[in-house]
CSV table of C-alpha atoms and ligand atoms in Angstrom, one decimal:
chain,number,residue,atom,x,y,z
A,1,UNK,CA,-59.7,46.3,41.7
A,2,UNK,CA,-58.8,43.2,43.6
A,3,UNK,CA,-59.1,42.9,47.2
A,4,UNK,CA,-57.8,40.3,49.7
A,5,UNK,CA,-60.1,38.8,52.3
A,6,UNK,CA,-58.2,37.2,55.4
A,7,UNK,CA,-60.0,35.3,58.0
A,8,UNK,CA,-57.8,34.8,61.1
A,9,UNK,CA,-56.2,34.0,63.3
A,10,UNK,CA,-55.2,30.7,61.8
A,11,UNK,CA,-51.8,29.0,62.5
A,12,UNK,CA,-49.5,28.3,59.5
A,13,UNK,CA,-47.5,25.1,58.9
A,14,UNK,CA,-45.5,23.6,56.0
A,15,UNK,CA,-42.9,24.6,53.5
A,16,UNK,CA,-42.7,27.2,50.7
A,17,UNK,CA,-40.2,28.1,48.1
A,18,UNK,CA,-38.9,31.8,47.9
A,19,UNK,CA,-39.2,33.6,44.5
A,20,UNK,CA,-36.3,35.4,42.6
A,21,UNK,CA,-35.5,38.9,43.8
A,22,UNK,CA,-37.7,41.6,42.3
A,23,UNK,CA,-35.1,44.2,43.1
A,24,UNK,CA,-32.3,42.2,41.5
A,25,UNK,CA,-34.3,41.2,38.4
A,26,UNK,CA,-35.4,44.8,37.5
A,27,UNK,CA,-31.9,46.3,37.0
A,28,UNK,CA,-30.7,43.1,35.4
A,29,UNK,CA,-33.6,43.3,32.9
A,30,UNK,CA,-32.7,46.9,32.2
A,31,UNK,CA,-29.0,45.9,31.8
A,32,UNK,CA,-29.7,43.6,28.8
A,33,UNK,CA,-30.1,47.1,26.9
A,34,UNK,CA,-26.4,47.1,27.1
A,35,UNK,CA,-25.9,44.3,24.6
A,36,UNK,CA,-27.2,43.4,21.2
A,37,UNK,CA,-26.9,39.7,21.9
A,38,UNK,CA,-29.7,37.7,23.5
A,39,UNK,CA,-30.0,37.1,27.3
A,40,UNK,CA,-31.9,34.5,29.2
A,41,UNK,CA,-33.1,35.3,32.8
A,42,UNK,CA,-34.3,32.4,34.9
A,43,UNK,CA,-36.6,31.9,37.9
A,44,UNK,CA,-37.8,35.6,37.5
A,45,UNK,CA,-40.6,36.6,40.0
A,46,UNK,CA,-43.9,36.8,38.2
A,47,UNK,CA,-44.8,40.2,39.9
A,48,UNK,CA,-46.4,43.2,38.2
A,49,UNK,CA,-43.2,45.2,38.3
A,50,UNK,CA,-41.3,42.6,36.2
A,51,UNK,CA,-44.3,42.8,33.7
A,52,UNK,CA,-44.0,46.6,33.7
A,53,UNK,CA,-40.3,46.4,33.0
A,54,UNK,CA,-40.9,43.9,30.1
A,55,UNK,CA,-43.3,46.5,28.6
A,56,UNK,CA,-40.9,49.2,28.9
A,57,UNK,CA,-38.0,47.2,27.2
A,58,UNK,CA,-40.5,46.3,24.4
A,59,UNK,CA,-41.4,50.1,24.0
A,60,UNK,CA,-37.6,50.6,23.8
A,61,UNK,CA,-37.3,48.1,21.0
A,62,UNK,CA,-36.2,44.9,22.8
A,63,UNK,CA,-38.0,41.7,22.3
A,64,UNK,CA,-39.1,40.2,25.6
A,65,UNK,CA,-40.8,36.9,26.0
A,66,UNK,CA,-41.7,35.1,29.2
A,67,UNK,CA,-42.0,31.3,29.2
A,68,UNK,CA,-43.0,30.0,32.5
A,69,UNK,CA,-40.6,31.9,34.8
A,70,UNK,CA,-37.8,32.2,32.2
A,71,UNK,CA,-37.4,35.5,30.4
A,72,UNK,CA,-35.9,35.8,26.9
A,73,UNK,CA,-34.6,39.1,26.0
A,74,UNK,CA,-33.1,40.1,22.5
A,75,UNK,CA,-32.6,43.1,20.3
A,76,UNK,CA,-35.4,44.0,17.8
A,77,UNK,CA,-34.7,46.1,14.7
A,78,UNK,CA,-33.3,49.2,16.5
A,79,UNK,CA,-33.6,50.8,19.9
A,80,UNK,CA,-35.7,53.7,21.0
A,81,UNK,CA,-34.5,56.0,23.6
A,82,UNK,CA,-37.6,57.3,25.3
A,83,UNK,CA,-39.1,55.8,28.5
A,84,UNK,CA,-42.5,57.4,28.6
A,85,UNK,CA,-44.4,58.8,31.6
A,86,UNK,CA,-47.2,56.3,31.3
A,87,UNK,CA,-44.7,53.5,32.2
A,88,UNK,CA,-42.5,55.4,34.7
A,89,UNK,CA,-45.4,56.6,36.8
A,90,UNK,CA,-46.3,52.9,37.3
A,91,UNK,CA,-42.8,52.0,38.5
A,92,UNK,CA,-40.0,54.3,39.6
A,93,UNK,CA,-37.4,51.5,38.8
A,94,UNK,CA,-38.0,52.4,35.1
A,95,UNK,CA,-35.0,55.0,35.7
A,96,UNK,CA,-32.8,52.0,35.3
A,97,UNK,CA,-32.8,52.2,31.6
A,98,UNK,CA,-31.1,55.7,31.8
A,99,UNK,CA,-27.6,54.3,32.3
A,100,UNK,CA,-27.7,51.5,29.6
A,101,UNK,CA,-29.3,53.8,27.1
A,102,UNK,CA,-26.8,56.5,27.6
A,103,UNK,CA,-23.9,54.0,27.5
A,104,UNK,CA,-25.0,52.2,24.3
A,105,UNK,CA,-27.2,54.7,22.4
A,106,UNK,CA,-25.4,57.9,23.7
A,107,UNK,CA,-28.7,59.4,24.6
A,108,UNK,CA,-31.9,58.9,26.5
A,109,UNK,CA,-35.1,60.5,27.5
A,110,UNK,CA,-36.6,59.2,30.7
A,111,UNK,CA,-39.6,60.7,32.4
A,112,UNK,CA,-39.1,61.9,35.8
A,113,UNK,CA,-40.8,59.5,38.3
A,114,UNK,CA,-42.7,62.1,40.4
A,115,UNK,CA,-44.1,61.5,44.0
A,116,UNK,CA,-44.0,58.3,46.0
A,117,UNK,CA,-46.2,57.1,48.8
A,118,UNK,CA,-43.0,56.2,51.0
A,119,UNK,CA,-41.7,59.8,51.1
A,120,UNK,CA,-39.5,62.0,48.9
A,121,UNK,CA,-37.4,60.0,46.5
A,122,UNK,CA,-35.0,62.4,44.7
A,123,UNK,CA,-32.8,61.1,41.7
A,124,UNK,CA,-30.0,63.6,42.1
A,125,UNK,CA,-27.4,61.0,42.8
A,126,UNK,CA,-28.3,59.1,39.5
A,127,UNK,CA,-27.8,62.5,37.6
A,128,UNK,CA,-24.7,63.4,39.4
A,129,UNK,CA,-23.2,60.1,38.5
A,130,UNK,CA,-24.2,60.3,34.8
A,131,UNK,CA,-22.8,64.0,34.7
A,132,UNK,CA,-19.6,62.6,36.2
A,133,UNK,CA,-19.3,60.2,33.3
A,134,UNK,CA,-19.6,63.1,30.9
A,135,UNK,CA,-23.3,63.2,30.1
A,136,UNK,CA,-25.1,66.5,29.5
A,137,UNK,CA,-28.4,66.4,31.3
A,138,UNK,CA,-31.4,68.8,31.0
A,139,UNK,CA,-34.9,68.3,32.7
A,140,UNK,CA,-37.4,69.2,30.0
A,141,UNK,CA,-41.1,68.8,29.9
A,142,UNK,CA,-41.0,66.3,32.9
A,143,UNK,CA,-38.3,64.4,31.2
A,144,UNK,CA,-34.6,63.7,31.9
A,145,UNK,CA,-32.9,64.4,28.6
A,146,UNK,CA,-29.4,63.0,28.6
A,147,UNK,CA,-26.8,62.8,25.9
A,148,UNK,CA,-23.0,62.1,25.7
A,149,UNK,CA,-20.8,61.5,22.7
A,150,UNK,CA,-18.8,58.8,24.5
A,151,UNK,CA,-19.1,58.3,28.3
A,152,UNK,CA,-15.7,58.6,30.0
A,153,UNK,CA,-14.7,56.8,33.3
A,154,UNK,CA,-14.4,59.0,36.3
A,155,UNK,CA,-14.1,59.0,40.1
A,156,UNK,CA,-17.1,60.1,42.1
A,157,UNK,CA,-19.0,60.0,45.5
A,158,UNK,CA,-22.4,58.7,45.2
A,159,UNK,CA,-23.5,59.0,48.8
A,160,UNK,CA,-26.3,61.3,49.8
A,161,UNK,CA,-27.6,62.6,53.1
A,162,UNK,CA,-29.5,59.2,53.6
A,163,UNK,CA,-26.5,57.1,52.8
A,164,UNK,CA,-25.7,55.2,49.7
A,165,UNK,CA,-28.3,54.8,46.9
A,166,UNK,CA,-29.1,51.3,45.5
A,167,UNK,CA,-30.6,52.8,42.4
A,168,UNK,CA,-27.8,55.3,41.6
A,169,UNK,CA,-25.0,52.8,42.2
A,170,UNK,CA,-26.7,50.3,40.0
A,171,UNK,CA,-27.5,52.8,37.1
A,172,UNK,CA,-24.0,54.4,37.1
A,173,UNK,CA,-22.3,50.9,37.2
A,174,UNK,CA,-24.3,49.9,34.2
A,175,UNK,CA,-23.4,53.2,32.3
A,176,UNK,CA,-19.7,52.7,33.2
A,177,UNK,CA,-19.3,49.2,31.8
A,178,UNK,CA,-19.1,50.8,28.2
A,179,UNK,CA,-17.5,54.1,29.2
A,180,UNK,CA,-13.9,54.8,28.1
A,181,UNK,CA,-11.5,54.1,31.0
A,182,UNK,CA,-11.9,53.5,34.6
A,183,UNK,CA,-14.8,54.5,36.9
A,184,UNK,CA,-14.5,54.5,40.6
A,185,UNK,CA,-17.8,54.7,42.6
A,186,UNK,CA,-17.1,55.8,46.3
A,187,UNK,CA,-20.1,55.5,48.7
A,188,UNK,CA,-21.7,52.8,46.6
A,189,UNK,CA,-24.6,50.6,48.0
A,190,UNK,CA,-23.5,47.1,49.3
A,191,UNK,CA,-26.9,45.6,48.9
A,192,UNK,CA,-27.0,42.0,47.6
A,193,UNK,CA,-29.1,43.2,44.5
A,194,UNK,CA,-26.2,45.6,43.5
A,195,UNK,CA,-23.7,42.7,43.9
A,196,UNK,CA,-25.9,40.5,41.8
A,197,UNK,CA,-26.2,43.0,39.0
A,198,UNK,CA,-22.4,43.4,39.0
A,199,UNK,CA,-22.3,39.5,38.6
A,200,UNK,CA,-24.7,39.8,35.7
A,201,UNK,CA,-22.6,42.6,34.1
A,202,UNK,CA,-19.4,40.5,34.5
A,203,UNK,CA,-21.3,37.5,32.9
A,204,UNK,CA,-21.9,40.0,30.0
A,205,UNK,CA,-18.1,40.6,29.7
A,206,UNK,CA,-18.0,43.7,31.9
A,207,UNK,CA,-14.9,44.4,34.1
A,208,UNK,CA,-16.1,45.2,37.7
A,209,UNK,CA,-14.5,44.8,41.0
A,210,UNK,CA,-15.4,45.7,44.6
A,211,UNK,CA,-19.2,45.1,44.4
A,212,UNK,CA,-20.5,44.5,47.9
A,213,UNK,CA,-18.0,47.0,49.3
A,214,UNK,CA,-18.4,50.9,49.3
A,215,UNK,CA,-16.1,51.3,46.5
A,216,UNK,CA,-16.8,49.7,43.1
A,217,UNK,CA,-14.3,50.0,40.2
A,218,UNK,CA,-15.5,49.6,36.6
A,219,UNK,CA,-13.2,49.3,33.7
A,220,UNK,CA,-14.9,50.2,30.4
A,221,UNK,CA,-15.0,47.6,27.6
A,222,UNK,CA,-15.9,48.0,23.9
A,223,UNK,CA,-18.9,45.8,23.9
A,224,UNK,CA,-20.8,43.3,25.9
A,225,UNK,CA,-22.3,39.9,24.9
A,226,UNK,CA,-25.2,37.8,25.9
A,227,UNK,CA,-25.6,35.4,28.9
A,228,UNK,CA,-27.9,33.0,30.7
A,229,UNK,CA,-28.4,34.1,34.4
A,230,UNK,CA,-30.5,33.3,37.5
A,231,UNK,CA,-30.9,36.2,39.8
A,232,UNK,CA,-30.6,35.7,43.7
A,233,UNK,CA,-33.6,34.7,45.8
A,234,UNK,CA,-35.9,37.6,47.2
A,235,UNK,CA,-34.6,38.3,50.8
A,236,UNK,CA,-37.7,40.6,51.2
A,237,UNK,CA,-40.3,38.1,50.2
A,238,UNK,CA,-38.5,35.5,52.5
A,239,UNK,CA,-38.4,37.9,55.4
A,240,UNK,CA,-42.1,38.7,54.9
A,241,UNK,CA,-43.0,34.9,54.9
A,242,UNK,CA,-40.7,34.4,57.9
A,243,UNK,CA,-42.5,37.2,59.7
A,244,UNK,CA,-45.9,35.5,58.7
A,245,UNK,CA,-44.6,32.6,60.7
A,246,UNK,CA,-43.7,34.7,63.7
A,247,UNK,CA,-46.9,36.8,63.7
A,248,UNK,CA,-49.1,33.7,63.6
A,249,UNK,CA,-47.0,31.9,66.2
A,250,UNK,CA,-46.3,29.0,63.7
A,251,UNK,CA,-43.6,26.7,62.5
A,252,UNK,CA,-42.7,27.3,58.8
A,253,UNK,CA,-39.9,26.2,56.4
A,254,UNK,CA,-38.7,28.4,53.7
A,255,UNK,CA,-36.7,26.9,50.9
A,256,UNK,CA,-34.6,28.4,48.1
A,257,UNK,CA,-33.4,31.4,50.1
A,258,UNK,CA,-30.1,33.0,51.1
A,259,UNK,CA,-30.2,33.3,54.8
A,260,UNK,CA,-26.8,35.0,54.8
A,261,UNK,CA,-28.5,38.0,53.0
A,262,UNK,CA,-31.0,38.3,56.0
A,263,UNK,CA,-28.8,38.4,59.0
A,264,UNK,CA,-30.1,41.8,60.4
A,265,UNK,CA,-33.6,40.8,60.1
A,266,UNK,CA,-33.1,37.2,61.5
A,267,UNK,CA,-31.1,38.6,64.4
A,268,UNK,CA,-34.1,41.0,65.4
A,269,UNK,CA,-36.5,38.1,64.8
A,270,UNK,CA,-34.6,36.1,67.3
A,271,UNK,CA,-34.7,39.0,69.6
A,272,UNK,CA,-38.5,38.7,69.7
A,273,UNK,CA,-38.2,35.1,70.8
A,274,UNK,CA,-38.8,33.5,67.4
A,275,UNK,CA,-36.5,30.6,66.9
A,276,UNK,CA,-34.6,30.8,63.5
A,277,UNK,CA,-32.4,27.9,62.1
A,278,UNK,CA,-30.6,28.4,58.9
A,279,UNK,CA,-29.1,25.6,57.0
A,280,UNK,CA,-27.8,26.0,53.4
A,281,UNK,CA,-30.7,27.5,51.5
A,282,UNK,CA,-33.4,26.6,54.0
A,283,UNK,CA,-34.8,28.6,56.9
A,284,UNK,CA,-36.8,27.1,59.6
A,285,UNK,CA,-39.0,29.4,61.7
A,286,UNK,CA,-40.7,28.5,65.0
A,287,UNK,CA,-42.7,31.4,66.3
A,288,UNK,CA,-44.7,29.5,69.0
A,289,UNK,CA,-43.1,31.5,71.9
A,290,UNK,CA,-44.5,34.8,73.2
A,291,UNK,CA,-43.4,37.9,71.2
A,292,UNK,CA,-40.9,40.1,73.0
A,293,UNK,CA,-40.6,43.8,72.2
A,294,UNK,CA,-37.4,44.9,70.4
A,295,UNK,CA,-36.1,48.2,69.0
A,296,UNK,CA,-35.4,48.4,65.3
A,297,UNK,CA,-33.5,51.0,63.3
A,298,UNK,CA,-33.4,50.6,59.5
A,299,UNK,CA,-30.2,51.2,57.6
A,300,UNK,CA,-28.5,50.5,54.3
A,301,UNK,CA,-27.2,46.9,54.0
A,302,UNK,CA,-26.0,45.0,55.9
A,303,UNK,CA,-28.3,47.0,58.3
A,304,UNK,CA,-32.0,46.2,58.9
A,305,UNK,CA,-33.8,46.5,55.5
A,306,UNK,CA,-36.4,49.3,55.3
A,307,UNK,CA,-38.3,47.0,53.0
A,308,UNK,CA,-39.1,44.8,56.0
A,309,UNK,CA,-39.8,47.6,58.4
A,310,UNK,CA,-43.6,47.8,57.9
A,311,UNK,CA,-43.8,44.0,58.2
A,312,UNK,CA,-41.7,43.8,61.4
A,313,UNK,CA,-43.8,46.7,62.8
A,314,UNK,CA,-47.0,44.5,62.3
A,315,UNK,CA,-45.3,41.8,64.5
A,316,UNK,CA,-44.3,44.3,67.2
A,317,UNK,CA,-47.9,45.3,67.4
A,318,UNK,CA,-48.5,42.0,69.2
A,319,UNK,CA,-45.3,42.1,71.5
A,320,UNK,CA,-45.6,42.0,75.3
A,321,UNK,CA,-44.3,45.6,75.8
A,322,UNK,CA,-43.0,48.8,74.0
A,323,UNK,CA,-40.8,48.8,71.0
A,324,UNK,CA,-39.3,51.7,69.1
A,325,UNK,CA,-38.9,51.6,65.3
A,326,UNK,CA,-36.6,54.2,63.6
A,327,UNK,CA,-36.6,54.8,59.9
A,328,UNK,CA,-33.3,56.0,58.5
A,329,UNK,CA,-33.8,55.3,54.8
A,330,UNK,CA,-37.2,56.6,53.9
A,331,UNK,CA,-37.9,58.8,56.8
A,332,UNK,CA,-41.8,59.0,56.4
A,333,UNK,CA,-42.4,55.3,55.5
A,334,UNK,CA,-45.2,54.8,58.0
A,335,UNK,CA,-48.5,55.0,56.1
A,336,UNK,CA,-49.1,51.4,57.4
A,337,UNK,CA,-49.3,52.7,61.0
A,338,UNK,CA,-52.5,54.4,60.6
A,339,UNK,CA,-54.1,51.2,59.0
A,340,UNK,CA,-52.7,48.9,61.6
A,341,UNK,CA,-54.2,51.3,64.2
A,342,UNK,CA,-57.7,50.6,62.6
A,343,UNK,CA,-57.1,47.0,63.5
A,344,UNK,CA,-56.4,47.8,67.3
A,345,UNK,CA,-52.7,48.5,67.2
A,346,UNK,CA,-51.2,51.2,69.4
A,347,UNK,CA,-48.6,53.0,67.4
A,348,UNK,CA,-47.6,56.6,67.8
A,349,UNK,CA,-45.5,58.0,64.9
A,350,UNK,CA,-43.4,61.1,65.5
A,351,UNK,CA,-41.1,62.1,62.5
A,352,UNK,CA,-39.1,59.0,61.6
A,353,UNK,CA,-39.9,57.1,64.8
A,354,UNK,CA,-42.8,54.8,65.7
A,355,UNK,CA,-43.3,53.9,69.3
A,356,UNK,CA,-45.4,50.6,69.4
A,357,UNK,CA,-47.1,49.4,72.5
A,358,UNK,CA,-47.9,45.8,72.0
A,359,UNK,CA,-51.5,44.7,72.4
A,360,UNK,CA,-52.7,41.1,73.3
A,361,UNK,CA,-54.8,40.8,70.0
A,362,UNK,CA,-55.6,42.8,66.8
A,363,UNK,CA,-59.0,42.7,65.3
A,364,UNK,CA,-60.0,42.3,61.6
A,365,UNK,CA,-61.0,45.5,59.9
A,366,UNK,CA,-61.4,46.9,56.3
A,367,UNK,CA,-58.0,48.5,55.5
A,368,UNK,CA,-56.2,50.1,52.5
A,369,UNK,CA,-52.7,49.3,51.0
A,370,UNK,CA,-50.5,52.2,50.2
A,371,UNK,CA,-47.3,50.8,48.9
A,372,UNK,CA,-45.7,47.3,48.4
A,373,UNK,CA,-44.4,46.7,51.9
A,374,UNK,CA,-47.1,48.5,53.7
A,375,UNK,CA,-49.6,46.1,51.9
A,376,UNK,CA,-47.5,43.1,53.1
A,377,UNK,CA,-47.7,44.4,56.7
A,378,UNK,CA,-51.5,44.5,56.5
A,379,UNK,CA,-51.6,41.0,55.2
A,380,UNK,CA,-49.5,39.8,58.1
A,381,UNK,CA,-51.7,41.7,60.6
A,382,UNK,CA,-54.8,40.1,59.0
A,383,UNK,CA,-53.4,36.7,59.5
A,384,UNK,CA,-53.0,37.2,63.2
A,385,UNK,CA,-56.1,39.3,63.7
A,386,UNK,CA,-59.4,38.0,64.9
A,387,UNK,CA,-62.2,38.0,62.4
A,388,UNK,CA,-62.2,39.3,58.9
A,389,UNK,CA,-59.6,41.7,57.3
A,390,UNK,CA,-60.4,43.1,53.8
A,391,UNK,CA,-57.4,44.8,52.3
A,392,UNK,CA,-58.2,47.1,49.2
A,393,UNK,CA,-55.8,48.5,46.6
A,394,UNK,CA,-53.7,45.1,46.6
A,395,UNK,CA,-52.4,46.2,43.3
A,396,UNK,CA,-49.7,47.6,45.4
A,397,UNK,CA,-48.8,44.1,46.8
A,398,UNK,CA,-49.1,42.6,43.4
A,399,UNK,CA,-46.2,44.9,42.2
A,400,UNK,CA,-43.8,43.1,44.5
A,401,UNK,CA,-45.2,39.8,45.4
A,402,UNK,CA,-46.2,37.0,43.1
A,403,UNK,CA,-49.6,35.8,44.4
A,404,UNK,CA,-48.6,36.1,48.0
A,405,UNK,CA,-52.1,34.7,49.0
A,406,UNK,CA,-51.4,31.4,47.2
A,407,UNK,CA,-48.2,30.8,49.1
A,408,UNK,CA,-50.0,31.7,52.4
A,409,UNK,CA,-52.9,29.4,51.5
A,410,UNK,CA,-50.4,26.6,50.9
A,411,UNK,CA,-49.4,27.1,54.5
A,412,UNK,CA,-52.9,26.9,55.8
A,413,UNK,CA,-54.0,30.5,55.8
A,414,UNK,CA,-57.6,31.6,55.0
A,415,UNK,CA,-56.9,34.1,52.3
A,416,UNK,CA,-59.1,34.7,49.4
A,417,UNK,CA,-58.7,37.2,46.4
A,418,UNK,CA,-61.9,39.1,45.6
A,419,UNK,CA,-62.0,40.2,42.0
B,1,EPU,N1,-31.8,59.1,47.5
B,1,EPU,C1,-31.3,60.5,47.3
B,1,EPU,N2,-30.9,60.7,45.9
B,1,EPU,C2,-30.8,59.8,44.9
B,1,EPU,C3,-31.4,58.5,45.1
B,1,EPU,C4,-31.7,58.1,46.5
B,1,EPU,O1,-31.3,61.3,48.1
B,1,EPU,O2,-30.6,60.2,43.8
B,1,EPU,C5,-32.0,58.9,48.8
B,1,EPU,C6,-33.4,58.2,49.0
B,1,EPU,O3,-34.3,59.3,49.1
B,1,EPU,C7,-33.5,57.3,50.2
B,1,EPU,C8,-32.0,56.8,50.1
B,1,EPU,O4,-31.3,57.6,49.2
B,1,EPU,O5,-33.6,58.2,51.2
B,1,EPU,C9,-31.9,55.4,49.6
B,1,EPU,O6,-32.7,55.3,48.4
B,1,EPU,P1,-32.2,54.3,47.2
B,1,EPU,O7,-31.8,55.0,46.0
B,1,EPU,O8,-31.2,53.3,47.8
B,1,EPU,O9,-33.4,53.6,47.0
B,1,EPU,P2,-34.0,53.0,45.4
B,1,EPU,O10,-32.9,52.6,44.7
B,1,EPU,O11,-35.0,54.1,44.9
B,1,EPU,C10,-34.3,50.6,46.2
B,1,EPU,C11,-35.5,49.6,46.2
B,1,EPU,C12,-36.4,50.0,47.2
B,1,EPU,C13,-35.7,49.9,48.6
B,1,EPU,C14,-34.6,51.0,48.5
B,1,EPU,C15,-33.7,50.9,49.8
B,1,EPU,C16,-35.7,48.8,43.8
B,1,EPU,C17,-36.3,48.8,42.6
B,1,EPU,N3,-36.1,49.6,44.9
B,1,EPU,O12,-35.0,51.8,46.0
B,1,EPU,O13,-37.4,48.9,47.2
B,1,EPU,O14,-36.7,50.3,49.7
B,1,EPU,O15,-33.6,50.6,47.4
B,1,EPU,O16,-33.3,49.7,50.1
B,1,EPU,O17,-34.6,48.1,44.1
B,1,EPU,C18,-39.6,47.9,47.4
B,1,EPU,O18,-39.1,47.0,46.9
B,1,EPU,O19,-40.8,48.0,48.0
B,1,EPU,C19,-38.7,49.2,47.5
B,1,EPU,C20,-39.3,50.4,47.8
C-alpha cells in the first residue's frame, strides 16, 4: 500500500490546473447506460473512482476506453443488469447504475453499499424515488432487486432528515428520462454536479427543466442518443488546493475552475484573512496573512460543502483563536480530527460539532487516512507541519484526487509517494 511522505513547512508558489469533477463524472458515466449510441466524455479526472466506474460499466456490457483523459463509451453486444458486491464495496457511487438500468432494461440488481467511514449513509430516498416511478423493489441476499414493466412519471418529495440527496436526485432524474410522462422531483439537490448531469442528459435528448432549483421536472422521451461532453471542473479539488495555499501562507493560482461554484468556501476563506481574487476561470489566493478563526456550518449547496469540511478544519487548527465547525450533512464526519490531534491540533469533537483551538504550529507525525477528504486534510496539515508527516492508506486519497502529490510538488511542496 502506498504512503505519502511530506516534509514541511514549505511555502508554495505558482499555478496549477484543476481537474474535471469526480462527482459530476461518475453519474454522467452511469447515464451513458441510458443510450445505445456512443458517448465521449472529455477531461475526466484520472482518479480511482472513475476507473472503478469504468470497470463496473464493462461488467454491465458497455465498452469503455480511456485515451489520455478522454473516455469513450459505447454499447457492447448486450447489457447485464447486475452490479456486483466486489465493485460496489469499493465505491458507493456504483448505485448510480440503478436508475439507468431500470429505465432502459426494466430491471436491475445492485449490491447494497454497506458501511461507510463518514457515517450512516442510507439509500432510502433512492428507493423511494424508484418506487414512485413504479418500480417493484426487494432487498434479497444483500442486493437491491428492482423491476418495472415501464417506468411511469410521478410527483415526489426526495428530501430526507438531512436535506436533499445528491445521489437520489441524480438517480431518479436519470430513471425519469425514459419514463412515460412527467416526473416532478421536489426537494431536489441544487449541487452543480446535479445540474451538470441534467445538462448531459439534455445533450442526450432528455427533456429536463429546473435543475439547480429544488424542483426538477423531467418529461420522459422514447429514446436517447449519444453525445460529446466535458464535465465541470472539480470544485472540491479546487477548494483543497486553495486551502493548501492558505495553510502554507502562500500565493497560488488555480486555473480552469468555476469560482461561482465555490462561493461559500471562498467567503469563509476570506473570513480567515486569506485574500481571494476570482477572474473568469482563474482563482488567485494569497494566504500570507495570519489565519483568523471562523465558524463553519456545512449544508447542501449553495451552503458550505461537507466535502471541504475536513480540509478547512486543518486550516483552522492553525488559526489565532477558537473556531467551531458544525457538520449537518454527514454528522459523524470527524475521523480526521483524531489524526490531526496526533499532529498537535487541539480539537474537541462532540456529536456533530468540533471546537478547534488554534495552535501556533503543527508537528509532523505518522497518520492514517480514513476517507477521501480526511486524507486531503492530513495532506494539508502535513504541508504546514514541522518535520515529517507520513500518511498511510492513501488509497482513500487516490479515489478522489488524481496524483495530488504531483500537483503539490509542481507548486514547490516536498511530497513523495512511497510504494
Ligand atoms: N441520505 C438519506 N437517504 C438517502 C440518501 C442520502 O438519508 O437515500 C442522507 C445522507 O445520509 C446524508 C444526506 O442525505 O446525510 C446527503 O447525502 P447525499 O445523498 O447528498 O450524498 P451522496 O449522494 O451519497 C454525494 C457525494 C459525496 C458528498 C455528498 C454531499 C458523490 C459520488 N458523492 O454523496 O462526496 O459528500 O454528495 O455533498 O457525488 C466525496 O467526494 O468525498 C463524497 C463523499
